[in-house]
Amino acid sequence: MASTFHEFANGADLAEALADKVAKQLSAAISKKGAASIAVSGGSTPKRFFEALSGKDLDWTKVSVTLVDERFVPADSPRSNHLLVATHLLKDKAAATTFIPLYHEAATIDTAAEIATGKTASICNPFDVAILGMGGDGHTASFFPRGNHLAKALNLSTPRGVMTMAAEGAGEERLTFTFSSLSDAPLLVLHIEGQEKKDVLAKAEAGSDEKNMPIRAVLTRAVSPLEIYWAP
Ligand SMILES: O=C1O[C@H](COP(=O)(O)O)[C@@H](O)[C@H](O)[C@H]1O
């Protein structure tokens, strides 16, 4: 599917423009079906965007928010994507939203993935909005290069839901939505910032091996058109 590259002068301009776009998409979904859903990424990039989105005027009581991926750590861990979202998005006007975490205290990460799949089943078919990030190694969500379940996670025939991922570059074991859960969001965004990430994107676009750069699956096989938001 085709992608569109949106370039901004700086991260603040990008955050405002992306927050506007997302708020409009969520509002349109609420008008059409009475509810809306969004899956967001963690990492360091989305903070400014989260802050901008949290101030947008829309009926947040009808919005469900979840994460595209999470580390298998509790919500109070400084490594938790949940903590990032709680700090920067679930406040101001967006405090009224419903947040569905991926991490659940369970004996095994597989059980946590099953619980997360059950709790998010009603909002991911499809998500109205999915915001992806990208690591310097070409991972997106927790689709890590040479991850133990990467082939299954990237297979569009794998059912929607949350699965587990372990990989050398990932640190803790991860919970991640499958590609099939994210790829058909009507608004599918890749949000990256900095020249280094732009170079990684160019490298990904120049090749085809998804095992080494899983972001290539999104660039070439996503069901929805991909909107790439970038600022230096
Ligand atoms: O591990 C993760 O990293 C990526 C990219 O993070 P960034 O700090 O380079 O912006 C992120 O998209 C993903 O959700 C997160 O779990």
Short mmCIF file of C-alpha atoms and ligand atoms in Angstrom, two decimals:
data_model
loop_
_atom_site.label_atom_id
_atom_site.label_comp_id
_atom_site.label_asym_id
_atom_site.label_seq_id
_atom_site.Cartn_x
_atom_site.Cartn_y
_atom_site.Cartn_z
CA MET A 1 0.00 0.00 0.00
CA ALA A 2 1.19 3.52 -0.74
CA SER A 3 2.66 5.79 1.89
CA THR A 4 2.63 9.57 2.24
CA PHE A 5 5.55 11.45 3.83
CA HIS A 6 4.60 14.49 5.94
CA GLU A 7 7.59 16.65 6.90
CA PHE A 8 7.49 19.34 9.62
CA ALA A 9 9.89 22.09 10.66
CA ASN A 10 10.16 20.73 14.20
CA GLY A 11 8.73 18.23 16.68
CA ALA A 12 6.30 20.75 18.19
CA ASP A 13 4.68 21.47 14.81
CA LEU A 14 4.50 17.74 14.08
CA ALA A 15 2.88 17.02 17.45
CA GLU A 16 0.16 19.64 16.89
CA ALA A 17 -0.58 18.51 13.32
CA LEU A 18 -0.69 14.83 14.26
CA ALA A 19 -2.85 15.51 17.32
CA ASP A 20 -5.30 17.46 15.12
CA LYS A 21 -5.44 14.66 12.57
CA VAL A 22 -5.98 11.98 15.23
CA ALA A 23 -8.60 14.02 17.10
CA LYS A 24 -10.57 14.49 13.86
CA GLN A 25 -10.39 10.76 13.07
CA LEU A 26 -11.56 9.80 16.57
CA SER A 27 -14.40 12.35 16.46
CA ALA A 28 -15.52 11.08 13.05
CA ALA A 29 -15.54 7.49 14.37
CA ILE A 30 -17.60 8.56 17.41
CA SER A 31 -20.13 10.33 15.13
CA LYS A 32 -20.38 7.25 12.92
CA LYS A 33 -20.53 4.41 15.46
CA GLY A 34 -20.70 5.98 18.92
CA ALA A 35 -17.18 4.93 20.00
CA ALA A 36 -13.57 5.13 18.88
CA SER A 37 -10.30 3.32 19.56
CA ILE A 38 -6.62 4.16 19.26
CA ALA A 39 -3.46 2.11 19.78
CA VAL A 40 -0.34 4.15 20.52
CA SER A 41 3.36 3.39 20.71
CA GLY A 42 5.77 3.82 23.58
CA GLY A 43 9.40 4.88 23.48
CA SER A 44 10.68 8.44 23.71
CA THR A 45 9.27 9.91 20.48
CA PRO A 46 5.53 10.25 21.23
CA LYS A 47 5.68 12.40 24.41
CA ARG A 48 5.01 15.76 22.70
CA PHE A 49 2.28 14.25 20.53
CA PHE A 50 0.61 12.74 23.64
CA GLU A 51 0.70 16.12 25.40
CA ALA A 52 -0.91 17.81 22.37
CA LEU A 53 -3.55 15.09 21.98
CA SER A 54 -4.50 15.17 25.67
CA GLY A 55 -5.72 18.76 25.24
CA LYS A 56 -7.95 18.10 22.23
CA ASP A 57 -11.64 18.70 22.59
CA LEU A 58 -13.55 15.52 21.80
CA ASP A 59 -15.81 13.14 23.69
CA TRP A 60 -13.03 11.22 25.41
CA THR A 61 -15.61 9.18 27.40
CA LYS A 62 -16.26 7.32 24.13
CA VAL A 63 -12.59 6.65 23.32
CA SER A 64 -10.64 3.52 24.23
CA VAL A 65 -6.85 3.81 24.30
CA THR A 66 -4.36 0.96 24.32
CA LEU A 67 -0.73 0.33 23.38
CA VAL A 68 0.60 -1.28 20.22
CA ASP A 69 3.20 -2.97 22.43
CA GLU A 70 4.45 -3.21 25.99
CA ARG A 71 7.32 -4.60 27.99
CA PHE A 72 6.41 -7.40 30.44
CA VAL A 73 6.86 -5.06 33.37
CA PRO A 74 4.30 -3.60 35.81
CA ALA A 75 2.80 -0.17 35.19
CA ASP A 76 4.96 1.51 37.83
CA SER A 77 8.21 0.46 36.14
CA PRO A 78 10.10 3.34 34.50
CA ARG A 79 10.40 0.96 31.49
CA SER A 80 6.61 0.66 31.13
CA ASN A 81 4.89 2.15 28.08
CA HIS A 82 1.74 2.29 30.24
CA LEU A 83 3.54 4.69 32.60
CA LEU A 84 4.54 6.88 29.65
CA VAL A 85 0.94 7.08 28.42
CA ALA A 86 -0.40 7.65 31.94
CA THR A 87 2.04 10.53 32.43
CA HIS A 88 1.68 12.27 29.08
CA LEU A 89 -1.70 11.30 27.54
CA LEU A 90 -4.23 10.17 30.15
CA LYS A 91 -4.69 13.65 31.63
CA ASP A 92 -6.30 17.01 30.87
CA LYS A 93 -9.30 16.40 28.54
CA ALA A 94 -8.12 12.85 27.78
CA ALA A 95 -8.35 11.90 31.46
CA ALA A 96 -11.92 10.78 30.70
CA THR A 97 -10.80 8.04 28.31
CA THR A 98 -10.73 4.31 29.03
CA PHE A 99 -7.20 2.89 28.95
CA ILE A 100 -6.76 -0.86 28.41
CA PRO A 101 -3.25 -2.00 29.38
CA LEU A 102 -1.44 -4.91 27.73
CA TYR A 103 0.51 -5.87 30.87
CA HIS A 104 -1.40 -8.01 33.35
CA GLU A 105 0.01 -9.64 36.44
CA ALA A 106 0.02 -13.32 35.52
CA ALA A 107 2.13 -16.40 36.11
CA THR A 108 3.44 -16.33 32.55
CA ILE A 109 3.66 -13.78 29.78
CA ASP A 110 1.57 -16.10 27.59
CA THR A 111 -1.29 -15.83 30.06
CA ALA A 112 -0.87 -12.04 30.13
CA ALA A 113 -1.09 -12.01 26.31
CA GLU A 114 -4.30 -14.07 26.41
CA ILE A 115 -5.83 -11.70 28.96
CA ALA A 116 -4.83 -8.65 26.91
CA THR A 117 -6.26 -10.24 23.75
CA GLY A 118 -9.58 -10.81 25.50
CA LYS A 119 -9.78 -7.33 26.98
CA THR A 120 -9.01 -5.58 23.67
CA ALA A 121 -11.03 -7.83 21.33
CA SER A 122 -13.88 -5.36 20.98
CA ILE A 123 -11.68 -2.38 20.01
CA CYS A 124 -9.16 -3.77 17.53
CA ASN A 125 -11.38 -4.94 14.69
CA PRO A 126 -10.14 -2.56 13.40
CA PHE A 127 -8.63 0.19 15.53
CA ASP A 128 -9.74 3.60 14.27
CA VAL A 129 -6.20 4.88 14.71
CA ALA A 130 -2.84 3.11 15.10
CA ILE A 131 0.30 5.15 15.77
CA LEU A 132 3.52 3.25 15.19
CA GLY A 133 7.06 4.23 16.10
CA MET A 134 10.32 2.79 14.83
CA GLY A 135 13.55 1.91 16.60
CA GLY A 136 17.02 2.49 15.17
CA ASP A 137 17.17 -1.27 14.44
CA GLY A 138 14.08 -1.13 12.21
CA HIS A 139 11.66 -2.59 14.77
CA THR A 140 8.12 -1.31 15.08
CA ALA A 141 5.58 -2.25 17.76
CA SER A 142 7.54 -5.21 19.26
CA PHE A 143 8.30 -6.70 15.86
CA PHE A 144 12.02 -6.98 16.60
CA PRO A 145 14.68 -8.12 14.15
CA ARG A 146 15.01 -11.90 14.54
CA GLY A 147 12.38 -11.96 17.33
CA ASN A 148 11.35 -15.47 18.43
CA HIS A 149 7.76 -15.09 17.15
CA LEU A 150 8.43 -12.54 14.41
CA ALA A 151 7.18 -14.60 11.44
CA LYS A 152 3.88 -15.32 13.18
CA ALA A 153 3.47 -11.72 14.36
CA LEU A 154 3.98 -10.37 10.82
CA ASN A 155 1.76 -12.93 9.10
CA LEU A 156 -1.46 -11.17 8.12
CA SER A 157 -3.29 -14.49 8.52
CA THR A 158 -2.45 -14.59 12.25
CA PRO A 159 -5.60 -13.61 14.14
CA ARG A 160 -5.96 -10.18 15.70
CA GLY A 161 -4.75 -9.99 19.26
CA VAL A 162 -1.72 -9.73 21.50
CA MET A 163 1.22 -12.11 21.36
CA THR A 164 4.60 -12.40 23.03
CA MET A 165 8.01 -11.53 21.62
CA ALA A 166 11.56 -12.03 22.82
CA ALA A 167 14.58 -10.75 20.94
CA GLU A 168 18.19 -9.90 21.65
CA GLY A 169 17.67 -6.17 21.18
CA ALA A 170 14.37 -5.97 23.07
CA GLY A 171 15.47 -6.12 26.72
CA GLU A 172 12.48 -7.50 28.64
CA GLU A 173 10.08 -9.92 26.97
CA ARG A 174 7.36 -8.05 25.13
CA LEU A 175 3.63 -8.06 24.49
CA THR A 176 2.67 -6.86 21.03
CA PHE A 177 -0.41 -6.61 18.87
CA THR A 178 -0.07 -8.72 15.74
CA PHE A 179 0.45 -6.98 12.41
CA SER A 180 -3.07 -8.08 11.39
CA SER A 181 -4.47 -6.04 14.30
CA LEU A 182 -2.69 -2.84 13.30
CA SER A 183 -2.34 -2.90 9.55
CA ASP A 184 -5.93 -2.03 8.63
CA ALA A 185 -6.50 0.89 10.99
CA PRO A 186 -8.17 3.54 8.80
CA LEU A 187 -5.61 6.03 10.11
CA LEU A 188 -2.26 4.22 10.20
CA VAL A 189 0.66 6.47 11.14
CA LEU A 190 4.41 5.98 11.45
CA HIS A 191 5.73 8.75 13.71
CA ILE A 192 9.50 9.20 13.64
CA GLU A 193 11.80 12.11 14.44
CA GLY A 194 15.45 12.96 13.74
CA GLN A 195 17.83 12.46 10.84
CA GLU A 196 18.95 9.08 12.21
CA LYS A 197 15.42 7.67 11.97
CA LYS A 198 15.01 9.16 8.48
CA ASP A 199 18.18 7.31 7.45
CA VAL A 200 16.86 4.07 8.98
CA LEU A 201 13.62 4.57 7.02
CA ALA A 202 15.60 5.07 3.79
CA LYS A 203 17.57 1.89 4.51
CA ALA A 204 14.34 -0.03 5.12
CA GLU A 205 12.82 1.29 1.90
CA ALA A 206 15.89 0.18 -0.04
CA GLY A 207 15.58 -3.52 0.91
CA SER A 208 13.05 -6.27 1.46
CA ASP A 209 14.27 -8.59 4.26
CA GLU A 210 11.65 -8.26 7.01
CA LYS A 211 13.60 -10.46 9.45
CA ASN A 212 16.34 -7.83 9.68
CA MET A 213 14.09 -4.76 9.46
CA PRO A 214 10.49 -5.65 10.41
CA ILE A 215 9.30 -2.09 9.64
CA ARG A 216 9.46 -3.24 6.00
CA ALA A 217 6.25 -5.22 6.55
CA VAL A 218 4.45 -1.96 7.38
CA LEU A 219 6.03 -0.10 4.48
CA THR A 220 5.12 -2.71 1.88
CA ARG A 221 2.23 -4.83 3.14
CA ALA A 222 0.00 -2.73 5.39
CA VAL A 223 -3.65 -2.93 4.34
CA SER A 224 -4.24 0.79 4.97
CA PRO A 225 -2.23 3.60 3.40
CA LEU A 226 0.65 4.59 5.69
CA GLU A 227 0.99 8.23 6.80
CA ILE A 228 4.61 8.92 7.76
CA TYR A 229 5.07 11.92 10.10
CA TRP A 230 8.64 13.16 10.40
CA ALA A 231 10.45 16.17 11.88
CA PRO A 232 14.21 16.77 12.25
O1 LIG B 1 10.70 -0.31 22.26
C1 LIG B 1 10.03 0.55 21.73
O2 LIG B 1 10.63 1.40 20.87
C2 LIG B 1 9.94 1.94 19.74
C3 LIG B 1 10.70 3.18 19.31
O3 LIG B 1 10.96 4.00 20.43
P1 LIG B 1 11.74 5.38 20.35
O4 LIG B 1 12.21 5.61 21.77
O5 LIG B 1 12.89 5.21 19.41
O6 LIG B 1 10.76 6.40 19.89
C4 LIG B 1 8.47 2.21 20.07
O7 LIG B 1 7.78 2.52 18.88
C5 LIG B 1 7.85 0.99 20.75
O8 LIG B 1 6.49 1.21 21.05
C6 LIG B 1 8.59 0.74 22.03
O9 LIG B 1 8.05 -0.34 22.76
#
